[in-house]
Short mmCIF file of C-alpha atoms in Angstrom, two decimals:
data_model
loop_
_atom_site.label_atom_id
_atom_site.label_comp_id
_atom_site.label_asym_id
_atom_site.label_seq_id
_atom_site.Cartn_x
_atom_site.Cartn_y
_atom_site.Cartn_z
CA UNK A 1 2.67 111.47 40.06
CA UNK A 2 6.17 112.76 40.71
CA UNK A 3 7.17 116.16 38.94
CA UNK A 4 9.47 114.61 36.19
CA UNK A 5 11.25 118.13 36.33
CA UNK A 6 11.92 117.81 39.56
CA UNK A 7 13.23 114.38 38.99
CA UNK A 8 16.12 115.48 36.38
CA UNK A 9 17.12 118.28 38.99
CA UNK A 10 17.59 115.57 41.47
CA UNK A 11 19.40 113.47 38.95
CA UNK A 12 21.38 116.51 37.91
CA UNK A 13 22.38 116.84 41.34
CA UNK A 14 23.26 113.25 42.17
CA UNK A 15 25.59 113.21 39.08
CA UNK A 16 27.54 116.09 40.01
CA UNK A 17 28.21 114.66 43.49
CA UNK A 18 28.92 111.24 41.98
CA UNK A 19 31.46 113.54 39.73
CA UNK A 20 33.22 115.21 42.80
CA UNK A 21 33.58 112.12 44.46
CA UNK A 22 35.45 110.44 41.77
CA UNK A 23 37.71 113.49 41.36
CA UNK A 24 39.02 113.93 44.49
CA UNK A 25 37.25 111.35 46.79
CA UNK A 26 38.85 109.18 49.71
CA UNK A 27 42.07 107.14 48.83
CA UNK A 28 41.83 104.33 51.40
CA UNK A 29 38.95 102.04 52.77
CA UNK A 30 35.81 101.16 51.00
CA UNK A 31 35.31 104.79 49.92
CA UNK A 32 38.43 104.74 48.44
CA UNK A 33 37.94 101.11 46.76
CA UNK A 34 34.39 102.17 45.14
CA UNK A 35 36.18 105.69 43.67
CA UNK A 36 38.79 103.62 42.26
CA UNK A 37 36.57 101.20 40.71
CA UNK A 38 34.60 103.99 39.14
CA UNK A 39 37.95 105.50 38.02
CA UNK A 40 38.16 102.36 36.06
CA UNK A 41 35.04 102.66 34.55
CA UNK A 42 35.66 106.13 33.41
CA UNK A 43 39.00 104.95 31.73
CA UNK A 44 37.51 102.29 30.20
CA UNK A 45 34.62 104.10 28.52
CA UNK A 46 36.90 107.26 27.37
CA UNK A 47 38.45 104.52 25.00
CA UNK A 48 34.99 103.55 24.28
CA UNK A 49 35.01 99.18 24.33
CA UNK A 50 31.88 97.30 22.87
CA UNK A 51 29.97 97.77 25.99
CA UNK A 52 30.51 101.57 26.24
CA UNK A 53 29.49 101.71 22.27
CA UNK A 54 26.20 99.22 22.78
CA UNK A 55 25.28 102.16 25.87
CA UNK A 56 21.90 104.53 25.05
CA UNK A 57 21.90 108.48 24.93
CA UNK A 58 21.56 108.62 28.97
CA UNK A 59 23.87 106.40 29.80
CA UNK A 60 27.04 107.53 28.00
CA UNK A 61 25.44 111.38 28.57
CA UNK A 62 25.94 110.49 32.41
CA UNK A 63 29.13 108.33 32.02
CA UNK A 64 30.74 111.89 30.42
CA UNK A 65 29.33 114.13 33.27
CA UNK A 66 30.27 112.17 36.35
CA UNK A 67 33.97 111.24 34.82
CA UNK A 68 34.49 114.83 33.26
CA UNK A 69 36.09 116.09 36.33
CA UNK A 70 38.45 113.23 36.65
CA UNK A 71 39.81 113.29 33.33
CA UNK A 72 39.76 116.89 33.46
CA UNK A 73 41.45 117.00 36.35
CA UNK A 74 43.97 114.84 34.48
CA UNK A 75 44.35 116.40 31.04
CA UNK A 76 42.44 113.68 29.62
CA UNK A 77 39.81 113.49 27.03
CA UNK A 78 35.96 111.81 26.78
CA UNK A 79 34.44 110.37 24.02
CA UNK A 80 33.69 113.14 21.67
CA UNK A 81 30.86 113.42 18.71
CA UNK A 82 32.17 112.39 15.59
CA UNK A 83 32.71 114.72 12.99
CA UNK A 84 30.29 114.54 9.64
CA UNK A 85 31.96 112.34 7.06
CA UNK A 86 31.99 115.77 4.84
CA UNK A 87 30.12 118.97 4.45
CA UNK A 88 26.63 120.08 2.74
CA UNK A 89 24.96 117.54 0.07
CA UNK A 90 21.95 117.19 1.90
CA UNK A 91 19.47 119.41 -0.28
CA UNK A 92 16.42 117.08 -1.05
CA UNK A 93 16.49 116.99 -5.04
CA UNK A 94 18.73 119.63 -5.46
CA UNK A 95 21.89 118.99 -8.15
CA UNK A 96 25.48 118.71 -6.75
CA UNK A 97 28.55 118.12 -8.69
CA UNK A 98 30.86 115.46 -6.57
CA UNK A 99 34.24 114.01 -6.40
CA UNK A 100 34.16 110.68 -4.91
CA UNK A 101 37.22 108.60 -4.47
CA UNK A 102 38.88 105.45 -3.43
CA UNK A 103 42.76 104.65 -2.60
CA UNK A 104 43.95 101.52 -4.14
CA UNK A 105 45.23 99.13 -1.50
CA UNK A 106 48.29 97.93 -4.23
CA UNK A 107 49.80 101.18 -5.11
CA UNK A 108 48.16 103.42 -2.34
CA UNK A 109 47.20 106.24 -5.50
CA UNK A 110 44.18 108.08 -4.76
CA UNK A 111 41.60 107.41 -7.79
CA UNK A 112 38.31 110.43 -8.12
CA UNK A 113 35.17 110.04 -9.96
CA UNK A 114 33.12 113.00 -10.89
CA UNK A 115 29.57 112.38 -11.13
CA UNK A 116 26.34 114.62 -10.44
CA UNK A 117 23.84 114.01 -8.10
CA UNK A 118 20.91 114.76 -6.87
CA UNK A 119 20.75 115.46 -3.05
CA UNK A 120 20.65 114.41 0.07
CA UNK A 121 24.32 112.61 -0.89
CA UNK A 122 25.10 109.86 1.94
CA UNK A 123 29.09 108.78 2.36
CA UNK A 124 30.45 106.09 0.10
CA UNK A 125 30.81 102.80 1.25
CA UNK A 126 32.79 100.01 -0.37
CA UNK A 127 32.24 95.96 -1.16
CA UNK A 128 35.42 94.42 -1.76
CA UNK A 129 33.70 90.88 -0.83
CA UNK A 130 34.14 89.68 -4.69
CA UNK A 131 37.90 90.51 -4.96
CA UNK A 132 37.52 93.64 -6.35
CA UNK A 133 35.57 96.65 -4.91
CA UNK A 134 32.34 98.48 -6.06
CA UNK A 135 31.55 102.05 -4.37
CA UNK A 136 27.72 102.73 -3.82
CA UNK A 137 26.34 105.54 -2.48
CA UNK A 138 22.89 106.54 -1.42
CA UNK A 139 21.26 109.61 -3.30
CA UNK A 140 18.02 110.07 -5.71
CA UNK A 141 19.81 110.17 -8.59
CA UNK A 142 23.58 109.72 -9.91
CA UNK A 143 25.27 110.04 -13.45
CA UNK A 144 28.76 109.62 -14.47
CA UNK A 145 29.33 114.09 -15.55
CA UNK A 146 32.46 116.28 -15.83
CA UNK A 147 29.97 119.71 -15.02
CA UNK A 148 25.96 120.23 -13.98
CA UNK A 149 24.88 120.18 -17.67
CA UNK A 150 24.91 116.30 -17.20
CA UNK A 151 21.75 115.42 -15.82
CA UNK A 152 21.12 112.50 -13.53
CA UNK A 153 17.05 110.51 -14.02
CA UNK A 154 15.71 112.23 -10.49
CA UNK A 155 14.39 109.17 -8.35
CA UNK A 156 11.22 109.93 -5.92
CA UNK A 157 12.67 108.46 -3.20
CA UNK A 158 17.03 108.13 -2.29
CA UNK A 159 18.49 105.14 -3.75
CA UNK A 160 21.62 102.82 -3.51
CA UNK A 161 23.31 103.45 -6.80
CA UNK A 162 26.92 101.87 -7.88
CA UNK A 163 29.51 104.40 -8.76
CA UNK A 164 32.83 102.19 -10.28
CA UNK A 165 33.97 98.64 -10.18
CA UNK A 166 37.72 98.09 -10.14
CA UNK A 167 39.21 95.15 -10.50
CA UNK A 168 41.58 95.53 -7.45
CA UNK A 169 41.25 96.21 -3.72
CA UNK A 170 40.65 99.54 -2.28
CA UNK A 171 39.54 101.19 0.63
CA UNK A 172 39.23 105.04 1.98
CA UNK A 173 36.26 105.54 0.23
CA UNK A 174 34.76 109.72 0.64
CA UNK A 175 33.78 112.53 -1.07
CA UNK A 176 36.36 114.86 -2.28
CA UNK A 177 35.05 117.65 -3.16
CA UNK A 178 31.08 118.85 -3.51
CA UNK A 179 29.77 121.65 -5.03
CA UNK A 180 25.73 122.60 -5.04
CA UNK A 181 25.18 123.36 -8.89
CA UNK A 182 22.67 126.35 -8.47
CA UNK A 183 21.74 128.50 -5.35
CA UNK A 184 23.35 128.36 -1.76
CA UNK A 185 23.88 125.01 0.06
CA UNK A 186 22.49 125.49 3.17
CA UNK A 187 20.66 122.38 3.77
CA UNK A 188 23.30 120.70 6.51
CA UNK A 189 25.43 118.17 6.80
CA UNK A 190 25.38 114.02 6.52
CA UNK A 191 25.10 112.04 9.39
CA UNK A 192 28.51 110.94 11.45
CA UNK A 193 29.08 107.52 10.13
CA UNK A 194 29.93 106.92 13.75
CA UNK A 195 27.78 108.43 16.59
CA UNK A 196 30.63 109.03 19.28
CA UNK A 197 34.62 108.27 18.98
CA UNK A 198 37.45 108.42 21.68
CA UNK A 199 38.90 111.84 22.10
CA UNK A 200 42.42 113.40 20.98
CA UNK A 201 44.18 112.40 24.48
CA UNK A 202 42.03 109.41 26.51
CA UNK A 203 43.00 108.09 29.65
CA UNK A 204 45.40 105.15 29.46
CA UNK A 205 42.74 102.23 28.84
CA UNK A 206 43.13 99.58 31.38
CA UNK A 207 41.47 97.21 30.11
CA UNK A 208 38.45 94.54 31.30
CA UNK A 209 38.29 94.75 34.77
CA UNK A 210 37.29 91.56 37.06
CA UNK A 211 34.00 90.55 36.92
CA UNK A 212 30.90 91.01 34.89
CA UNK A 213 31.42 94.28 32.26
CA UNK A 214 28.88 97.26 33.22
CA UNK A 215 26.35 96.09 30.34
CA UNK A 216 25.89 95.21 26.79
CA UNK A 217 22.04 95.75 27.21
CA UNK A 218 21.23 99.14 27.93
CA UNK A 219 17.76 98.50 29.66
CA UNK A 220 19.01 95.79 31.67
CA UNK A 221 22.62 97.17 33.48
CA UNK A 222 23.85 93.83 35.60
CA UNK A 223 27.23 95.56 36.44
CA UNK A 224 28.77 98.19 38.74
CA UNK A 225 29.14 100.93 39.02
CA UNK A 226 25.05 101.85 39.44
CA UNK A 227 24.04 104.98 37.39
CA UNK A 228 21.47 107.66 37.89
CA UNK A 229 20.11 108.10 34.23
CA UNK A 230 18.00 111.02 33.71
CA UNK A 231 15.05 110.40 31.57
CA UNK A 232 16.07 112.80 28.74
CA UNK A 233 18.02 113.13 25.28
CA UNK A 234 21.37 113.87 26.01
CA UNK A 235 23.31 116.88 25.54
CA UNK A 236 26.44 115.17 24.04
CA UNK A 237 25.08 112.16 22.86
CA UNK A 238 21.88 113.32 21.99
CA UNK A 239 20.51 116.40 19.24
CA UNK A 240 18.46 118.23 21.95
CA UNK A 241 20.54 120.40 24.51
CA UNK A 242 18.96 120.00 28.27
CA UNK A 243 19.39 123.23 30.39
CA UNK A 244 19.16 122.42 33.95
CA UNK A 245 16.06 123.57 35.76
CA UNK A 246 15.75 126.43 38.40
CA UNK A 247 14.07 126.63 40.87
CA UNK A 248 11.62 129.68 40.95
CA UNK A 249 12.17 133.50 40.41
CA UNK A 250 12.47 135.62 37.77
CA UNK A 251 14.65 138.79 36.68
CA UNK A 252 15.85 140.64 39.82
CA UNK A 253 14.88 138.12 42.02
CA UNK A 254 11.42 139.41 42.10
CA UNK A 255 9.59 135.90 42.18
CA UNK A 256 6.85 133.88 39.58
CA UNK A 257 7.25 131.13 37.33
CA UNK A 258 9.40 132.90 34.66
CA UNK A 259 12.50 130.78 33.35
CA UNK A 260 13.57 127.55 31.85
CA UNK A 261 10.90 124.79 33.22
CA UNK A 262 11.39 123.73 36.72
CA UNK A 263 8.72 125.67 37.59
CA UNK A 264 4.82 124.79 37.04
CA UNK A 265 4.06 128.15 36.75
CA UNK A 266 6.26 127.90 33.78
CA UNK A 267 4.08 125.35 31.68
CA UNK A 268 1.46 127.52 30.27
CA UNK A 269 -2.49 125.51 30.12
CA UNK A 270 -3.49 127.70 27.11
CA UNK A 271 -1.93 125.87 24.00
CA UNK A 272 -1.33 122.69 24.72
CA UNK A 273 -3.39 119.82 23.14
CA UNK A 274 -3.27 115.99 22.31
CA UNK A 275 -0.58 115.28 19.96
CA UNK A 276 -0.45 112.14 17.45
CA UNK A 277 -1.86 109.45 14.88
CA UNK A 278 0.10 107.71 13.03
CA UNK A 279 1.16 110.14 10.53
CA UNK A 280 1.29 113.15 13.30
CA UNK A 281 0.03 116.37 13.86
CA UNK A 282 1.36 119.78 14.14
CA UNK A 283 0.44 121.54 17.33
CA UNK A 284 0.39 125.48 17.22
CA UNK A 285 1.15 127.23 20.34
CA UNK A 286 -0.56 130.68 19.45
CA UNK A 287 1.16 133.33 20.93
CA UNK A 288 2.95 133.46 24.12
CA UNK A 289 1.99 135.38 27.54
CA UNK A 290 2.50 138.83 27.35
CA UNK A 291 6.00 139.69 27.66
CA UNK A 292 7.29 135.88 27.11
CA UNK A 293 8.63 133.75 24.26
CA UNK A 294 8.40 130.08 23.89
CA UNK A 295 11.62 128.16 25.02
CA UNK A 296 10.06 124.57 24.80
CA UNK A 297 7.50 121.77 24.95
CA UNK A 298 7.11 119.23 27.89
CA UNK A 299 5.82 115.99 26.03
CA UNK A 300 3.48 113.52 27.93
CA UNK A 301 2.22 110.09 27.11
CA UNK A 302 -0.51 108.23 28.25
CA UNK A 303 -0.63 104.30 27.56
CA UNK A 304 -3.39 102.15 26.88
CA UNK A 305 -3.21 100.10 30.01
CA UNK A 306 -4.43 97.11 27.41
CA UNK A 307 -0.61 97.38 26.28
CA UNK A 308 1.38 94.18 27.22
CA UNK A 309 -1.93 92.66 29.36
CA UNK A 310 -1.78 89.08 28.34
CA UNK A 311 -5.48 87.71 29.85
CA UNK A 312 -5.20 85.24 31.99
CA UNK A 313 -1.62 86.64 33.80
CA UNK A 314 -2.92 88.69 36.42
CA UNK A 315 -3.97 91.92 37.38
CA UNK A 316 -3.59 94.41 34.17
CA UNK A 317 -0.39 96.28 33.70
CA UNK A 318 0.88 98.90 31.44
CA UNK A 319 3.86 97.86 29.66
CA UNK A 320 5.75 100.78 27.73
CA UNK A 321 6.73 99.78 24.29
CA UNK A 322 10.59 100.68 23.40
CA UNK A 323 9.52 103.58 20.71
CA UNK A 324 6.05 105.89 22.13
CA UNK A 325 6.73 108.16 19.54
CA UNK A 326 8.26 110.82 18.11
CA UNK A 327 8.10 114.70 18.67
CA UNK A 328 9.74 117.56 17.26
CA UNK A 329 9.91 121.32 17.48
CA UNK A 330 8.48 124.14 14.93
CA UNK A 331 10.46 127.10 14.20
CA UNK A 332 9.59 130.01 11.89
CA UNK A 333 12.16 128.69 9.30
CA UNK A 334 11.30 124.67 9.68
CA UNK A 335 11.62 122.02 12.35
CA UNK A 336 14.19 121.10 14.93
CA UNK A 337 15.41 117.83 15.21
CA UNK A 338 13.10 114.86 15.53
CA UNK A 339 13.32 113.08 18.76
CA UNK A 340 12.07 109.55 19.75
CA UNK A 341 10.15 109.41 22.41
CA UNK A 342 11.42 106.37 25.09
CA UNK A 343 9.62 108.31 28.64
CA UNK A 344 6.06 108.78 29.77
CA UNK A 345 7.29 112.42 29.94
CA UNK A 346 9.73 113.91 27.60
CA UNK A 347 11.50 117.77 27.95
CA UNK A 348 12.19 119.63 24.32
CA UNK A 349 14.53 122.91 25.23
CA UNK A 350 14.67 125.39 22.27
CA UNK A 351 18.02 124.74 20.78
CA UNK A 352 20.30 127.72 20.78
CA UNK A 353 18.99 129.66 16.88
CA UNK A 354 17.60 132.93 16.38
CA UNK A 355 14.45 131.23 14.97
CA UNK A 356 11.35 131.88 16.84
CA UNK A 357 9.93 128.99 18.64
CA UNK A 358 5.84 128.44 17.34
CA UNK A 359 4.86 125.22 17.72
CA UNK A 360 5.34 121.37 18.34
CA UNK A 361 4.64 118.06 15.80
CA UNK A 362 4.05 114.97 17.56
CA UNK A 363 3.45 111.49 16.46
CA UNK A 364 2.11 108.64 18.88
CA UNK A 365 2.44 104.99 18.55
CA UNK A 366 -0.76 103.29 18.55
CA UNK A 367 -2.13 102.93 21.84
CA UNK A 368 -0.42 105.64 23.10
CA UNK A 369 -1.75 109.38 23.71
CA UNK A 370 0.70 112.60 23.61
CA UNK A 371 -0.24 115.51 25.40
CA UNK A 372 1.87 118.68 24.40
CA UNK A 373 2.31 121.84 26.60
CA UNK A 374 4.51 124.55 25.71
CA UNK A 375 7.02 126.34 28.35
CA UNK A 376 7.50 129.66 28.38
CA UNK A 377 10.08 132.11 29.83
CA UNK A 378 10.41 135.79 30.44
CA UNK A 379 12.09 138.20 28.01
CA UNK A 380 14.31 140.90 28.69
CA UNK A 381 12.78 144.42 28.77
CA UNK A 382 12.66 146.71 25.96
CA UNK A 383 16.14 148.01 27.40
CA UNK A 384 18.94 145.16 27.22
CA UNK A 385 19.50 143.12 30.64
CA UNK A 386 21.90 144.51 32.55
CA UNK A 387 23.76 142.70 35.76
CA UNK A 388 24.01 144.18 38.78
CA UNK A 389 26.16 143.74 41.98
CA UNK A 390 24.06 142.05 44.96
#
């Protein structure tokens, strides 16, 4: 079976040639022709149409890296991660005090209603279907209060609840101003209620180009240009952050298997372990190699070949269903971000947090088997790291 680490170095690779070439490849002949189509592409998807917006993790994560250097090149901006709708409110059960408001449509005058509720707060929507408009919002609990002496009936689970009903139009709806009633808020922020949006300065959108458009079905691309998708969570478009691999050595040059993976050496056989069930499992990865910390988990499925066989059809095949499951890392203070797993291999990089890395939680689909082995890399001596010339 092919190294899958090996595979997104490869990809890696293709992607930044693909990038160079559209930045400054040939102007005339076919070469020229294909760069310019691909400029088109990259123009199109910095203003982000339907088919750019109906795109998976990978492909927009390797539409941004191989038009980057174009647009740079140009001033221009890519799609960029939209911004949370507002900031904290996500403490499970905890009280908040919030502002909500609406602008009405007639006289464009900013209306606020103070309620508290109990956390994790999701962003007002509106429903001005009946002629008027009603704001909901999702949270466990919600009561009309002035201060946090007002207490809200705490729901087990987060609810829709209706804040107002006006009798005209409105739109803009938000939350003002939030405030945790007791004790720090330190539990994040809400989701974007948008994943990705066009950046401050795009390229000048030229429009549908002749011909089919690249794809409004992510797993089935008909159009050009072709792209090399790496089999990971994207940096950009994705929560995990994907650090290229190297190729051996270690501090000073001095050889081994020490680094981010891209090495086998680098996957350590001690603590890994099958992963899953349907409600998960937590895998521990006992302590690293001496001198080493943990830096991440490569994932691995097997399939039930039975998957997808339909008797009768031919010899069996394994067909991969769209979700395999679902894996996460475990820090000393919690767990990262949960990540779905779409690949028969899947790479989890220790996000950038002082946090020590421990440990993995998986959860397979049934039929499928998860297989969790935890990458290590070399620390820095006792004494701090210190380049040197040569």
């Amino acid at each position: 079976m092919a190294n899958p680490l090996g595979v997104i170095r490869g990809l890696i690779g293709v992607q930044d040639s693909i990038g160079e070439f559209i930045r400054n490849g040939p102007d005339d002949g076919l070469p020229g022709y294909v760069r310019d189509e691909y400029r088109k592409r990259c123009d199109q998807f910095a203003n982000l149409p339907g088919w750019a917006q109906a795109l998976g993790n990978g492909t927009s994560g390797t539409m941004d890296r191989i038009c980057s250097p174009y647009w740079d090149d140009n001033g221009w901006d890519g799609p960029e991660v939209a911004p949370a709708p507002f900031q904290g409110g996500q403490c499970d059960g905890e009280l908040y005090l919030v502002t909500f408001g609406w602008t009405l449509i007639s006289t464009g005058v900013r209306q606020t209603f103070p309620r508290t509720v109990y956390g994790p707060v999701g962003q007002p929507t509106i429903d001005s279907s009946g002629g008027g408009s009603v704001m909901s919002v999702t949270a466990r609990g919600v009561r009309a209060a002035q201060s946090c002496s007002a207490l809200p009936t705490l729901n087990p689970t987060s609810q829709e609840f209706t804040i107002v009903v006006s009798t005209g139009p409105a739109n803009a709806p938000g939350v003002d101003s939030i405030s945790k009633c007791s004790g720090t808020d330190n539990c994040g922020d809400p989701l974007p209620t948008e994943p990705i949006r066009p950046g401050p300065n795009p390229p000048p959108n030229p429009g549908p180009t002749t011909g089919p458009e690249p794809t409004t079905d992510p797993d089935n691309p008909t159009g050009a240009p072709l792209l090399p998708i790496p089999p990971y969570v994207d940096p950009i478009y994705g929560p995990t952050p994907i650090v290229a691999p190297t190729d051996g050595g270690g501090a000073g040059g001095t050889g081994g298997g020490d680094g981010l993976p891209g090495n086998p050496d680098a996957i350590a056989d001690s603590a890994g372990g099958a992963g899953g069930g349907e409600d998960g499992e937590d895998i521990d990865f006992g302590e690293p190699p001496d001198g080493k910390i943990w830096v991440g988990a490569l994932v691995q499925a097997t399939v039930d070949s039975r998957l997808g066989n339909i008797p009768g059809t031919g010899p069996a095949q394994t067909v991969y269903p769209a979700v395999i499951g679902n894996a996460s890392l475990i820090y000393t203070g919690g767990r990262g971000t949960n990540e779905r797993l779409e690949s028969s291999s899947t790479l989890l990089v220790r996000a950038t947090t002082a946090l020590v890395l421990t440990g993995c939680r998986a959860q397979a689909q049934p039929g499928v088997n998860l297989t969790v082995k935890p990458i290590s890399a070399t620390t820095c001596p006792d004494n701090p790291c210190e380049e040197t010339d040569g």
